[in-house]
Amino acid sequence: DIQMTQSPSSLSASVGDRVTITCQASQDISNYLNWYQQKPGKAPKLLIYDASNLETGVPSRFSGSGSGTDFTFTISSLQPEDIATYYCQQYDNLLTFGPGTKVDIK
Amino acid sequence: EVQLVQSGAEVKKPGESLKISCKGSGYSFTSYWIGWVRQMPGKGLEWMGIIYPGDSDTRYSPSFQGQVTISADKSISTAYLQWSSLKASDTAMYYCARLRDYYDSSGYSLPASLDYWGQGTLVTVSS
């Protein structure tokens, strides 16, 4: 099994701040990594696929980078509508989600 | 428009059986993996398993192997998740999702990203 960790588990930031979340895999997964956003009471939404590709229709303030075991998700300028929990997910060996990072406004 | 529509909320007693559904439309149902994801109250996402409706190839997360059964009826573009004997710990929201795939060196389709999601089915198990 491939295990995924995320940090931090939660964060508070001000509108306009740059927000960074990290995701680490227990073994090399190349770029087989996706990022999702889940707002309260809603289904998750795919934001970034293949570690760094922005899903169609997703605002450009969201970005992803990394390969191997270490990945980063960034919101360049936090907006009120970005309040959500963010999950990474690997697909190198079936699927595994990270534990999530809850983002709210300070 | 791609849509996944799940069956409605369920309230069951421990020991009862249950089958929930996920109907796909707006795309070729047999050409994409469908996955099931559990979210227990206040917790994160857990991948349960996937099925390729084209040939019924099914894979389970080790955590859910033997606990649930995933199936699909391609004639009605519907995937299913079923339990033979529910427990209180099965209380959760269950999501289905379509998976975009990629091809390995042998040309075999493997699951990648969950690009369209159903609205979720809330299952409550309580005596």
Short mmCIF file of C-alpha atoms in Angstrom, two decimals:
data_model
loop_
_atom_site.label_atom_id
_atom_site.label_comp_id
_atom_site.label_asym_id
_atom_site.label_seq_id
_atom_site.Cartn_x
_atom_site.Cartn_y
_atom_site.Cartn_z
CA ASP A 1 0.00 0.00 0.00
CA ILE A 2 1.09 3.55 -0.72
CA GLN A 3 0.47 5.89 2.21
CA MET A 4 -0.12 9.59 1.77
CA THR A 5 0.51 12.30 4.35
CA GLN A 6 -0.46 15.97 4.19
CA SER A 7 0.62 18.99 6.17
CA PRO A 8 -0.62 20.98 7.79
CA SER A 9 -3.86 19.29 8.83
CA SER A 10 -5.49 22.72 9.06
CA LEU A 11 -4.58 26.34 8.51
CA SER A 12 -6.06 29.81 8.83
CA ALA A 13 -5.04 32.55 6.45
CA SER A 14 -6.21 35.99 5.41
CA VAL A 15 -7.88 36.85 2.13
CA GLY A 16 -5.15 37.48 -0.42
CA ASP A 17 -2.57 35.33 1.34
CA ARG A 18 -0.53 32.69 -0.42
CA VAL A 19 -1.41 29.25 0.93
CA THR A 20 0.76 26.16 0.53
CA ILE A 21 -0.11 22.55 1.36
CA THR A 22 2.34 19.68 1.08
CA CYS A 23 1.64 16.03 0.34
CA GLN A 24 4.15 13.22 0.73
CA ALA A 25 3.92 9.68 -0.63
CA SER A 26 5.47 6.68 1.12
CA GLN A 27 7.21 5.70 -2.13
CA ASP A 28 8.00 7.18 -5.54
CA ILE A 29 4.76 7.82 -7.44
CA SER A 30 6.27 9.84 -10.31
CA ASN A 31 3.66 12.52 -11.09
CA TYR A 32 0.65 10.27 -10.43
CA LEU A 33 -0.92 12.74 -8.02
CA ASN A 34 -4.18 14.68 -8.01
CA TRP A 35 -5.63 17.41 -5.79
CA TYR A 36 -9.30 17.84 -4.84
CA GLN A 37 -11.33 20.51 -3.10
CA GLN A 38 -14.29 19.61 -0.92
CA LYS A 39 -16.60 22.29 0.39
CA PRO A 40 -18.86 21.50 3.36
CA GLY A 41 -21.82 19.35 2.39
CA LYS A 42 -20.62 18.95 -1.19
CA ALA A 43 -18.94 16.27 -3.26
CA PRO A 44 -15.21 16.69 -3.90
CA LYS A 45 -14.05 18.49 -7.04
CA LEU A 46 -10.93 17.73 -9.07
CA LEU A 47 -8.63 20.77 -9.23
CA ILE A 48 -5.20 19.51 -10.31
CA TYR A 49 -4.31 16.28 -12.13
CA ASP A 50 -0.96 14.67 -12.92
CA ALA A 51 0.60 16.80 -10.15
CA SER A 52 0.60 20.09 -12.01
CA ASN A 53 -2.16 20.26 -14.62
CA LEU A 54 -5.08 22.56 -13.94
CA GLU A 55 -8.48 20.99 -14.55
CA THR A 56 -10.60 22.86 -17.10
CA GLY A 57 -12.53 25.71 -15.54
CA VAL A 58 -10.46 25.87 -12.35
CA PRO A 59 -9.14 29.35 -11.48
CA SER A 60 -5.47 29.93 -12.20
CA ARG A 61 -4.74 30.90 -8.58
CA PHE A 62 -4.62 27.16 -7.90
CA SER A 63 -1.44 25.31 -8.86
CA GLY A 64 0.45 22.12 -8.12
CA SER A 65 4.01 20.93 -8.40
CA GLY A 66 6.30 18.07 -7.47
CA SER A 67 7.21 14.56 -8.47
CA GLY A 68 8.52 11.42 -6.83
CA THR A 69 7.45 11.56 -3.19
CA ASP A 70 7.01 15.28 -2.47
CA PHE A 71 4.24 17.48 -3.83
CA THR A 72 2.97 20.98 -3.22
CA PHE A 73 -0.44 22.59 -3.74
CA THR A 74 -0.65 26.39 -3.76
CA ILE A 75 -3.39 28.97 -3.71
CA SER A 76 -1.65 32.14 -4.85
CA SER A 77 -4.21 34.54 -3.40
CA LEU A 78 -6.75 33.04 -0.99
CA GLN A 79 -10.38 33.96 -1.70
CA PRO A 80 -13.37 33.55 0.62
CA GLU A 81 -14.83 30.89 -1.70
CA ASP A 82 -11.69 28.76 -1.24
CA ILE A 83 -12.76 27.75 2.26
CA ALA A 84 -12.71 23.97 1.99
CA THR A 85 -10.79 20.83 2.75
CA TYR A 86 -8.13 19.86 0.22
CA TYR A 87 -7.05 16.29 -0.46
CA CYS A 88 -4.21 14.79 -2.44
CA GLN A 89 -4.67 11.40 -4.09
CA GLN A 90 -2.14 9.04 -5.67
CA TYR A 91 -2.85 6.62 -8.52
CA ASP A 92 0.50 4.94 -9.01
CA ASN A 93 -0.84 1.81 -7.30
CA LEU A 94 -4.64 1.79 -7.34
CA LEU A 95 -5.79 4.82 -5.33
CA THR A 96 -5.09 6.42 -1.97
CA PHE A 97 -6.26 9.75 -0.56
CA GLY A 98 -4.30 11.90 1.81
CA PRO A 99 -5.92 12.81 5.16
CA GLY A 100 -6.90 16.30 4.04
CA THR A 101 -6.05 19.90 4.93
CA LYS A 102 -8.80 22.19 6.18
CA VAL A 103 -8.41 25.79 5.04
CA ASP A 104 -10.33 28.66 6.59
CA ILE A 105 -10.19 32.43 6.76
CA LYS A 106 -8.42 34.17 9.61
CA GLU B 1 -23.23 16.74 -19.94
CA VAL B 2 -21.66 14.05 -17.79
CA GLN B 3 -23.80 13.22 -14.78
CA LEU B 4 -23.69 10.61 -12.03
CA VAL B 5 -26.94 10.34 -10.09
CA GLN B 6 -26.96 8.30 -6.90
CA SER B 7 -29.86 6.66 -5.13
CA GLY B 8 -31.40 8.30 -2.08
CA ALA B 9 -30.54 8.24 1.59
CA GLU B 10 -31.02 4.99 3.49
CA VAL B 11 -31.70 4.18 7.13
CA LYS B 12 -31.03 0.58 8.05
CA LYS B 13 -30.60 -1.64 11.10
CA PRO B 14 -27.42 -3.58 11.89
CA GLY B 15 -27.37 -6.91 10.10
CA GLU B 16 -29.56 -5.76 7.21
CA SER B 17 -28.41 -5.82 3.59
CA LEU B 18 -28.25 -2.82 1.28
CA LYS B 19 -27.49 -2.00 -2.34
CA ILE B 20 -27.04 1.60 -3.45
CA SER B 21 -26.75 2.76 -7.04
CA CYS B 22 -25.01 5.27 -9.28
CA LYS B 23 -26.40 5.95 -12.75
CA GLY B 24 -24.12 7.51 -15.33
CA SER B 25 -25.20 9.56 -18.32
CA GLY B 26 -23.72 11.88 -20.93
CA TYR B 27 -20.72 9.65 -21.70
CA SER B 28 -19.82 6.10 -22.72
CA PHE B 29 -20.47 4.24 -19.46
CA THR B 30 -18.47 1.18 -20.53
CA SER B 31 -15.31 3.17 -21.31
CA TYR B 32 -14.52 4.64 -17.88
CA TRP B 33 -13.83 3.19 -14.46
CA ILE B 34 -16.37 3.99 -11.75
CA GLY B 35 -15.16 4.26 -8.18
CA TRP B 36 -16.76 4.36 -4.74
CA VAL B 37 -15.52 6.60 -1.93
CA ARG B 38 -16.56 6.56 1.72
CA GLN B 39 -16.66 9.59 3.98
CA MET B 40 -17.51 8.89 7.59
CA PRO B 41 -19.03 11.76 9.59
CA GLY B 42 -16.47 14.53 10.02
CA LYS B 43 -13.71 12.45 8.43
CA GLY B 44 -11.71 12.29 5.21
CA LEU B 45 -12.14 10.48 1.92
CA GLU B 46 -11.47 6.75 1.69
CA TRP B 47 -11.27 4.93 -1.61
CA MET B 48 -13.25 1.68 -1.47
CA GLY B 49 -12.99 0.14 -4.91
CA ILE B 50 -13.46 0.54 -8.63
CA ILE B 51 -15.12 -1.27 -11.50
CA TYR B 52 -14.65 -1.08 -15.25
CA PRO B 53 -18.17 -1.62 -16.61
CA GLY B 54 -16.87 -2.61 -20.04
CA ASP B 55 -15.54 -5.94 -18.74
CA SER B 56 -16.56 -5.84 -15.03
CA ASP B 57 -12.91 -5.80 -13.91
CA THR B 58 -13.18 -4.91 -10.21
CA ARG B 59 -10.49 -3.86 -7.72
CA TYR B 60 -10.92 -3.27 -4.01
CA SER B 61 -8.98 -1.33 -1.44
CA PRO B 62 -7.50 -3.81 1.04
CA SER B 63 -9.48 -2.02 3.76
CA PHE B 64 -12.78 -2.87 2.07
CA GLN B 65 -12.03 -6.23 0.42
CA GLY B 66 -14.62 -8.73 1.64
CA GLN B 67 -16.69 -6.01 3.33
CA VAL B 68 -18.58 -4.74 0.28
CA THR B 69 -19.36 -5.82 -3.28
CA ILE B 70 -19.10 -3.54 -6.30
CA SER B 71 -20.96 -4.40 -9.48
CA ALA B 72 -22.32 -2.77 -12.61
CA ASP B 73 -25.12 -3.29 -15.12
CA LYS B 74 -23.89 -1.75 -18.36
CA SER B 75 -27.29 -2.21 -20.01
CA ILE B 76 -28.66 0.53 -17.74
CA SER B 77 -25.39 2.43 -17.15
CA THR B 78 -25.56 1.84 -13.42
CA ALA B 79 -22.95 0.86 -10.84
CA TYR B 80 -23.74 -0.58 -7.43
CA LEU B 81 -22.26 -0.83 -3.97
CA GLN B 82 -23.70 -3.45 -1.69
CA TRP B 83 -23.42 -4.83 1.81
CA SER B 84 -24.68 -8.20 2.99
CA SER B 85 -24.71 -7.34 6.68
CA LEU B 86 -24.46 -3.72 7.73
CA LYS B 87 -22.74 -2.50 10.89
CA ALA B 88 -23.14 0.77 12.75
CA SER B 89 -19.64 1.66 11.58
CA ASP B 90 -20.90 1.67 7.97
CA THR B 91 -22.73 4.91 8.72
CA ALA B 92 -21.26 7.36 6.22
CA MET B 93 -21.72 9.32 3.03
CA TYR B 94 -20.86 7.25 -0.03
CA TYR B 95 -19.84 8.87 -3.29
CA CYS B 96 -19.47 7.35 -6.72
CA ALA B 97 -17.18 8.99 -9.24
CA ARG B 98 -16.09 8.50 -12.83
CA LEU B 99 -12.38 7.95 -13.25
CA ARG B 100 -10.26 9.28 -16.04
CA ASP B 101 -7.71 6.64 -16.95
CA TYR B 102 -4.21 6.25 -18.33
CA TYR B 103 -2.57 3.39 -20.20
CA ASP B 104 0.34 1.38 -18.88
CA SER B 105 3.17 0.00 -21.01
CA SER B 106 0.99 -3.01 -21.91
CA GLY B 107 -1.78 -0.76 -23.15
CA TYR B 108 -4.01 -1.59 -20.20
CA SER B 109 -6.40 1.02 -18.82
CA LEU B 110 -5.63 2.01 -15.24
CA PRO B 111 -7.61 4.42 -13.02
CA ALA B 112 -6.25 7.91 -12.47
CA SER B 113 -8.33 10.93 -11.46
CA LEU B 114 -11.93 11.14 -10.27
CA ASP B 115 -13.27 13.81 -12.61
CA TYR B 116 -17.05 13.62 -12.13
CA TRP B 117 -18.77 12.82 -8.86
CA GLY B 118 -22.24 11.81 -7.80
CA GLN B 119 -24.12 13.82 -5.20
CA GLY B 120 -23.53 11.22 -2.50
CA THR B 121 -25.76 8.71 -0.71
CA LEU B 122 -26.05 8.98 3.07
CA VAL B 123 -26.29 5.59 4.74
CA THR B 124 -27.29 5.51 8.41
CA VAL B 125 -27.10 2.23 10.30
CA SER B 126 -28.71 2.32 13.71
CA SER B 127 -30.71 0.01 15.91
#
